[in-house]
XYZ file of N, CA and C in Angstrom:
564
model
N -130.047 26.315 32.612
C -128.898 26.630 31.851
C -128.228 24.563 30.744
N -128.764 24.024 32.328
C -128.338 21.865 31.993
C -128.404 22.552 30.406
N -129.203 22.369 29.349
C -129.204 22.061 28.679
C -128.381 22.710 27.832
N -127.962 23.725 27.896
C -126.348 24.334 27.120
C -124.782 23.430 27.397
N -125.812 23.280 28.519
C -124.909 22.268 29.373
C -124.289 21.196 28.464
N -124.695 20.315 28.575
C -124.633 19.049 27.555
C -123.849 19.244 26.558
N -124.446 20.983 25.704
C -123.950 20.594 24.100
C -122.277 20.721 24.779
N -121.550 21.492 25.873
C -120.509 22.102 25.951
C -119.839 20.384 26.274
N -120.298 19.572 27.191
C -119.986 18.412 27.459
C -119.213 17.962 25.895
N -120.459 17.542 25.494
C -120.425 16.783 24.075
C -118.871 17.504 23.305
N -118.865 19.059 23.360
C -117.735 19.765 22.416
C -116.504 19.002 22.939
N -116.473 18.848 24.210
C -115.538 18.508 25.585
C -115.092 16.859 25.297
N -115.980 16.649 24.471
C -116.204 15.200 23.810
C -115.429 14.783 22.907
N -115.782 15.616 21.847
C -115.047 15.455 20.290
C -113.071 15.994 20.872
N -112.559 15.048 20.667
C -110.790 15.703 19.803
C -110.647 17.222 19.649
N -110.222 18.151 20.527
C -109.886 18.750 19.864
C -108.268 19.427 20.176
N -107.327 20.043 19.311
C -106.020 20.180 19.741
C -106.148 21.320 21.161
N -106.798 22.751 21.071
C -106.188 23.827 21.477
C -107.400 24.299 22.296
N -107.051 25.623 22.636
C -108.818 26.072 23.024
C -108.917 26.056 24.089
N -108.835 27.581 24.741
C -108.827 28.371 25.721
C -109.654 28.754 26.297
N -110.180 29.476 27.370
C -111.257 28.884 27.648
C -111.554 30.338 29.170
N -112.623 31.469 28.942
C -113.083 32.687 29.303
C -113.846 33.125 29.956
N -113.657 33.417 31.061
C -114.769 33.764 31.443
C -116.295 35.135 31.019
N -117.628 34.469 30.845
C -117.893 35.369 30.837
C -118.417 36.829 31.067
N -118.443 37.680 31.105
C -119.113 39.115 31.660
C -119.822 40.182 31.314
N -120.927 39.336 30.852
C -122.477 39.854 30.637
C -122.326 41.034 31.373
N -122.756 42.531 31.056
C -123.533 43.188 32.223
C -124.724 42.296 32.752
N -125.012 43.002 34.049
C -126.008 42.589 34.214
C -127.515 43.098 33.746
N -127.024 44.037 33.389
C -129.056 44.734 31.971
C -128.796 43.762 31.564
N -127.196 43.389 30.237
C -127.776 42.622 28.793
C -128.227 41.178 29.655
N -127.743 40.065 30.804
C -128.263 39.353 31.075
C -129.601 38.949 31.158
N -129.802 39.767 31.863
C -131.207 39.852 33.090
C -132.257 40.516 31.323
N -131.836 41.260 30.680
C -132.638 40.729 29.444
C -132.896 40.317 28.386
N -131.694 39.338 28.412
C -131.664 37.950 27.799
C -133.028 37.033 27.930
N -132.477 36.864 29.668
C -133.466 36.474 30.273
C -134.520 36.331 30.408
N -135.669 38.216 30.528
C -136.556 38.294 29.759
C -137.010 37.800 28.131
N -135.870 37.708 27.199
C -136.441 37.883 25.231
C -136.357 35.262 25.929
N -135.152 35.469 26.322
C -135.377 33.888 26.549
C -137.295 32.880 26.732
N -137.234 33.566 28.490
C -138.373 33.439 28.621
C -139.854 33.904 27.674
N -139.887 34.929 26.826
C -141.205 35.573 25.958
C -140.918 34.316 24.858
N -139.863 33.598 24.411
C -139.491 32.995 23.338
C -140.252 31.300 23.770
N -139.826 31.320 24.654
C -140.915 29.784 24.756
C -141.829 30.022 24.871
N -142.376 30.727 25.250
C -144.583 30.687 25.568
C -144.404 31.756 23.977
N -144.051 32.452 23.431
C -144.237 32.942 22.147
C -145.036 32.431 20.533
N -146.147 33.565 20.550
C -146.968 33.500 19.430
C -146.028 33.191 18.546
N -146.410 32.562 16.880
C -145.594 32.484 16.270
C -145.020 33.982 15.243
N -146.293 34.575 15.291
C -146.268 35.610 14.890
C -145.123 37.156 15.509
N -144.981 36.533 16.369
C -144.440 37.404 18.002
C -142.190 36.930 17.472
N -142.680 35.618 17.642
C -141.414 34.920 17.379
C -140.122 36.205 16.373
N -140.402 36.496 15.595
C -139.264 37.201 14.900
C -139.410 38.435 14.738
N -139.707 39.387 15.935
C -139.407 39.876 16.588
C -138.449 39.618 18.620
N -139.002 38.867 18.915
C -138.062 38.714 19.807
C -136.202 37.753 19.351
N -136.957 36.797 19.038
C -135.486 36.723 18.218
C -134.018 38.309 17.601
N -135.240 39.390 16.753
C -133.980 40.100 16.510
C -133.842 41.558 17.225
N -134.343 40.821 18.708
C -133.352 42.141 20.338
C -132.956 40.031 20.820
N -133.049 39.724 20.728
C -131.789 38.638 21.571
C -130.562 38.962 20.452
N -130.693 39.205 18.933
C -129.694 39.079 18.279
C -129.007 40.413 18.438
N -129.830 41.268 18.652
C -129.280 42.845 19.097
C -128.236 42.644 20.399
N -129.113 42.147 20.826
C -128.382 41.819 22.232
C -126.770 40.997 21.751
N -127.354 40.331 21.096
C -125.818 39.078 21.167
C -124.240 40.230 19.941
N -125.355 41.347 19.648
C -124.107 41.963 18.626
C -123.585 43.005 19.482
N -123.967 43.259 20.788
C -123.257 44.983 21.192
C -122.038 43.630 22.485
N -120.574 44.576 22.373
C -119.912 44.209 22.464
C -119.877 44.658 24.265
N -119.989 46.663 23.824
C -120.248 47.141 24.585
C -118.934 48.377 24.272
N -118.809 48.649 23.184
C -117.633 48.882 21.935
C -117.460 49.000 20.552
N -117.786 50.470 20.640
C -118.082 51.297 18.913
C -117.049 50.239 18.353
N -115.988 50.285 18.658
C -114.935 49.823 17.994
C -115.260 48.758 17.630
N -115.409 47.856 18.580
C -115.207 45.978 18.706
C -116.814 45.525 17.794
N -117.984 46.290 18.015
C -119.000 46.234 17.443
C -118.694 46.521 16.082
N -117.682 48.149 15.492
C -117.201 47.722 13.797
C -116.045 46.813 12.939
N -115.438 45.803 14.507
C -114.939 44.958 13.500
C -115.853 43.707 13.130
N -116.546 43.972 14.516
C -117.630 42.778 14.252
C -118.880 42.638 12.735
N -119.461 44.317 12.402
C -119.624 44.119 11.465
C -119.018 44.094 9.947
N -117.905 44.598 10.482
C -116.946 44.148 9.080
C -116.819 42.875 8.636
N -116.565 42.570 9.769
C -116.238 41.034 9.640
C -117.749 40.136 8.062
N -119.329 40.408 9.295
C -120.187 39.777 9.164
C -120.005 40.279 7.591
N -119.998 41.697 7.538
C -119.916 42.530 5.417
C -118.827 40.871 4.550
N -118.243 41.092 5.425
C -116.845 39.759 4.259
C -117.552 38.221 4.089
N -118.068 38.219 5.307
C -118.806 36.963 4.978
C -119.415 36.459 4.633
N -120.864 37.822 4.591
C -121.654 38.302 3.259
C -121.335 37.821 2.209
N -119.527 39.197 1.586
C -119.721 39.107 0.357
C -118.842 37.168 0.068
N -118.915 36.293 0.897
C -117.447 35.235 1.000
C -116.750 35.450 0.989
N -115.861 36.529 1.318
C -114.818 36.468 1.452
C -114.321 35.902 3.030
N -114.344 34.690 3.372
C -114.282 33.826 4.435
C -112.213 34.055 5.180
N -111.699 34.848 4.618
C -110.429 34.597 5.136
C -110.381 35.633 5.760
N -110.843 37.547 4.906
C -111.711 38.280 5.752
C -112.081 38.943 6.496
N -112.567 37.840 6.535
C -114.540 37.950 8.134
C -112.943 37.212 9.181
N -112.455 36.141 8.731
C -111.739 36.130 9.601
C -110.423 36.203 10.725
N -110.355 37.810 9.568
C -108.869 37.975 9.620
C -109.755 39.344 10.907
N -110.957 39.600 10.370
C -111.725 40.011 11.798
C -112.248 39.886 12.893
N -112.633 39.478 12.598
C -113.251 38.654 14.162
C -112.033 37.943 15.144
N -110.957 37.310 14.528
C -110.002 37.033 15.133
C -109.816 38.336 15.958
N -108.732 39.450 15.182
C -108.819 40.777 16.212
C -109.964 40.914 16.185
N -111.424 40.673 16.163
C -112.398 41.428 17.814
C -111.598 40.339 19.037
N -112.199 38.682 18.644
C -111.289 38.270 19.742
C -110.386 38.674 19.834
N -109.098 39.156 19.579
C -108.221 39.060 20.661
C -108.153 40.274 21.319
N -109.524 41.480 21.312
C -109.524 42.564 21.753
C -110.925 41.988 23.029
N -111.106 41.348 22.706
C -112.296 41.679 22.942
C -113.117 39.723 23.294
N -111.610 39.026 24.836
C -112.198 37.833 24.648
C -113.659 37.208 25.003
N -113.910 38.159 25.897
C -115.983 37.805 26.973
C -116.806 38.062 25.637
N -116.538 38.061 24.548
C -117.538 38.888 23.480
C -118.222 37.321 22.347
N -119.067 37.136 23.007
C -119.572 35.425 22.725
C -119.150 35.564 21.200
N -120.144 36.874 20.483
C -120.604 36.560 18.979
C -119.829 36.966 18.395
N -118.530 37.738 18.829
C -117.345 37.585 18.466
C -116.299 35.768 17.485
N -117.236 35.711 18.786
C -116.513 33.630 18.800
C -117.361 32.758 18.367
N -119.221 33.577 18.225
C -119.763 32.788 17.593
C -119.769 32.978 15.864
N -118.878 34.074 15.789
C -119.244 34.837 13.681
C -117.474 34.029 13.043
N -116.183 34.166 14.435
C -116.264 33.567 13.417
C -115.445 31.859 13.295
N -116.790 31.333 13.793
C -116.517 29.761 14.046
C -117.517 29.303 12.578
N -118.851 30.430 12.617
C -119.730 30.666 11.938
C -118.870 30.727 10.180
N -117.317 31.581 9.937
C -116.280 31.429 8.699
C -115.896 30.056 8.722
N -115.664 30.255 10.494
C -114.578 28.806 9.565
C -115.990 28.281 8.906
N -116.996 27.313 8.734
C -117.946 26.107 9.458
C -117.915 26.553 7.842
N -117.756 28.066 6.968
C -118.403 28.128 5.745
C -116.823 27.845 4.588
N -116.109 27.619 5.816
C -114.587 26.949 4.889
C -114.796 26.055 5.040
N -115.535 25.514 5.945
C -115.868 23.557 6.189
C -113.920 23.005 6.596
N -113.728 23.577 7.437
C -113.136 24.093 8.767
C -113.541 23.489 10.420
N -114.489 22.373 10.356
C -115.646 22.225 11.242
C -114.265 21.776 12.808
N -113.219 21.475 12.627
C -112.407 21.555 13.841
C -111.886 23.058 14.906
N -111.716 23.856 13.989
C -111.138 25.161 14.051
C -112.460 25.857 13.969
N -113.694 25.535 13.845
C -114.860 26.076 14.006
C -115.997 25.446 15.012
N -114.970 24.084 15.739
C -116.340 23.365 17.202
C -115.629 24.521 18.510
N -114.440 24.533 17.811
C -113.059 25.223 19.074
C -113.557 26.564 19.657
N -114.431 27.288 17.876
C -114.792 28.601 18.867
C -116.821 28.501 19.715
N -116.988 27.318 18.614
C -119.012 27.116 19.313
C -118.363 26.582 20.819
N -117.651 26.197 21.561
C -116.951 25.865 22.571
C -117.298 27.034 23.598
N -116.120 27.898 23.175
C -115.650 29.139 23.537
C -117.575 30.085 23.208
N -118.497 29.740 22.278
C -119.053 31.369 22.575
C -120.382 30.449 23.299
N -120.261 28.950 23.873
C -121.544 28.274 24.346
C -120.538 27.838 25.614
N -119.431 28.621 26.316
C -119.239 28.640 27.500
C -119.616 30.209 27.421
N -119.296 30.620 26.291
C -120.001 32.820 27.072
C -121.180 33.112 27.394
N -122.057 32.395 26.388
C -123.116 32.029 26.100
C -124.506 30.492 25.973
N -124.510 30.529 26.979
C -124.747 28.346 27.172
C -126.415 28.802 26.003
N -126.695 29.399 26.042
C -128.027 30.035 25.089
C -128.628 30.143 23.781
N -127.219 29.719 23.161
C -126.680 30.101 22.363
C -127.104 29.438 20.600
N -128.379 29.199 20.283
C -129.196 28.552 19.576
C -128.177 28.307 18.229
N -127.552 29.635 17.543
C -127.165 29.459 15.766
C -126.240 28.924 16.196
N -125.531 29.087 17.603
C -124.559 28.281 17.537
C -124.354 26.477 17.910
N -125.352 26.536 18.597
C -125.559 24.808 19.473
C -125.878 24.628 17.340
N -126.965 25.141 16.498
C -127.854 24.861 15.536
C -126.163 24.405 14.477
N -125.334 25.639 14.481
C -124.629 24.743 14.019
C -123.449 24.102 14.766
N -122.890 23.519 15.555
C -122.516 22.157 16.334
C -123.762 21.376 15.560
N -125.058 21.337 15.455
C -125.752 20.291 15.430
C -125.202 19.238 13.639
N -124.804 20.488 12.798
C -124.723 20.756 11.540
C -123.761 19.655 11.313
N -122.472 20.362 12.304
C -120.768 19.690 11.770
C -120.939 18.893 12.271
N -121.589 18.015 13.336
C -122.166 16.760 13.881
C -123.117 15.639 12.854
N -123.871 16.416 12.111
C -124.438 15.368 11.038
C -123.086 15.109 10.531
N -122.243 16.393 9.338
C -121.853 16.496 8.001
C -120.729 15.120 9.280
N -120.404 15.260 10.348
C -119.125 14.413 10.679
C -119.418 12.915 10.615
N -120.960 13.003 10.318
C -121.565 11.787 10.331
C -121.986 11.096 11.931
N -122.349 11.851 13.123
C -122.187 11.368 14.303
C -124.043 11.954 14.536
N -125.165 11.011 13.499
C -126.021 11.339 13.748
C -127.131 11.381 15.123
N -126.094 10.406 16.044
C -127.107 10.797 17.245
C -126.987 11.693 18.444
N -125.261 12.467 18.180
C -125.203 13.483 19.096
C -125.188 14.818 18.148
N -125.650 15.195 16.634
C -126.163 15.831 15.798
C -128.056 16.086 16.682
N -128.178 14.704 16.901
C -129.934 14.516 17.279
C -129.882 15.603 18.937
N -129.303 14.803 19.678
C -129.273 15.570 20.606
C -128.910 17.314 20.671
N -127.986 17.609 20.019
C -127.750 19.167 20.430
C -128.987 19.913 19.329
N -130.450 19.155 18.496
C -130.829 19.534 17.498
C -131.430 19.583 18.831
N -132.156 18.493 19.825
C -133.058 18.660 21.203
C -132.949 19.651 21.880
N -131.735 19.844 21.771
C -131.458 21.135 23.057
C -131.583 22.592 22.162
N -131.761 22.843 21.226
C -131.858 23.935 20.940
C -133.425 24.216 20.871
N -133.944 23.264 20.336
C -135.643 23.533 20.530
C -135.852 23.617 22.198
N -135.361 22.839 22.770
C -135.622 23.183 24.547
C -135.662 24.748 24.137
N -134.525 25.144 23.608
C -134.315 26.914 24.142
C -135.579 28.033 23.469
N -135.359 27.433 21.767
C -136.115 28.097 21.332
C -136.569 26.766 20.607
N -137.917 27.123 20.769
C -139.346 25.844 20.568
C -139.144 26.108 19.002
N -139.377 27.207 18.140
C -139.836 27.883 16.786
C -139.175 27.610 16.065
N -138.596 26.565 16.259
C -137.773 26.831 14.925
C -137.438 25.446 14.194
N -139.157 26.247 12.404
C -139.139 24.839 11.829
C -137.442 23.638 11.233
N -136.443 24.481 10.961
C -135.481 23.554 10.871
C -135.345 22.831 11.923
N -135.352 22.804 12.702
C -134.224 22.234 13.938
C -135.672 21.007 14.242
N -136.700 21.408 14.113
C -138.409 20.433 14.465
C -137.576 19.367 13.239
N -137.516 19.987 11.506
C -137.490 19.007 10.719
C -136.596 18.216 11.260
N -135.457 18.744 10.741
C -134.109 18.143 11.332
C -133.794 16.528 12.486
N -135.083 17.308 13.443
C -135.134 16.545 14.748
C -136.067 15.629 14.151
N -137.110 15.488 13.628
C -138.642 14.190 12.846
C -137.076 13.690 11.728
N -135.866 13.932 10.822
C -136.195 13.359 9.919
C -134.541 12.740 10.609
N -133.813 13.091 11.713
C -132.354 12.274 12.556
C -133.586 11.207 13.345
N -134.449 11.210 13.635
C -135.493 10.218 14.694
C -135.145 9.409 13.381
N -136.446 9.293 12.253
C -136.796 8.540 12.054
C -135.448 7.675 11.267
N -134.284 8.496 11.106
C -133.078 7.854 10.471
C -132.790 6.686 12.002
N -132.589 7.051 12.864
C -131.675 6.283 13.799
C -132.862 5.302 14.344
N -134.423 5.612 14.815
C -134.964 4.537 15.120
C -135.407 3.582 13.672
N -135.080 3.362 12.191
C -135.850 2.782 11.298
C -137.018 3.161 10.398
N -136.989 2.757 9.822
C -138.211 2.834 9.281
C -138.957 2.125 9.220
N -139.866 1.511 9.725
C -140.882 0.014 9.907
C -141.094 -0.197 8.428
N -140.900 -1.599 8.191
C -141.737 -2.284 6.757
C -143.354 -2.237 6.422
């Protein structure tokens, strides 16, 4: 998990006014399931990737509480509808009641991102990665924010970390190629 630790270190290098740290409390069974899925993902054939991703997302979306899972789904529904403030309210309630649930933090980070509130999104991404260092969606969101903040070197580094975790994301490969060319310059 040293790969994601670099992203967490990068996040700490970005000035952030606040943020709390909580210990991850995934169940052993869930951790073992995710460990196996991430191993499969690294060696999967292209046609196997969507099913493995779905299983990872399903595992990430299980808080262990039906009430918390309902808050997550309500927030996601509001997010899909473009009701970002309502989504943030649901995700904030979820985080208040289940601070060790990484997907609650990631979902709220996504809503903050949708509102162009990058600092708040980064705070939530940091917490997501502390709880689930392999969260390639959170890492991808961080890379997108770094690009928007005109930090292409940092964005490239994070995209490369995503590729180590999930080598089958075409948009990540394209971003790596684009940023590498931009940073290295184009020979005449």
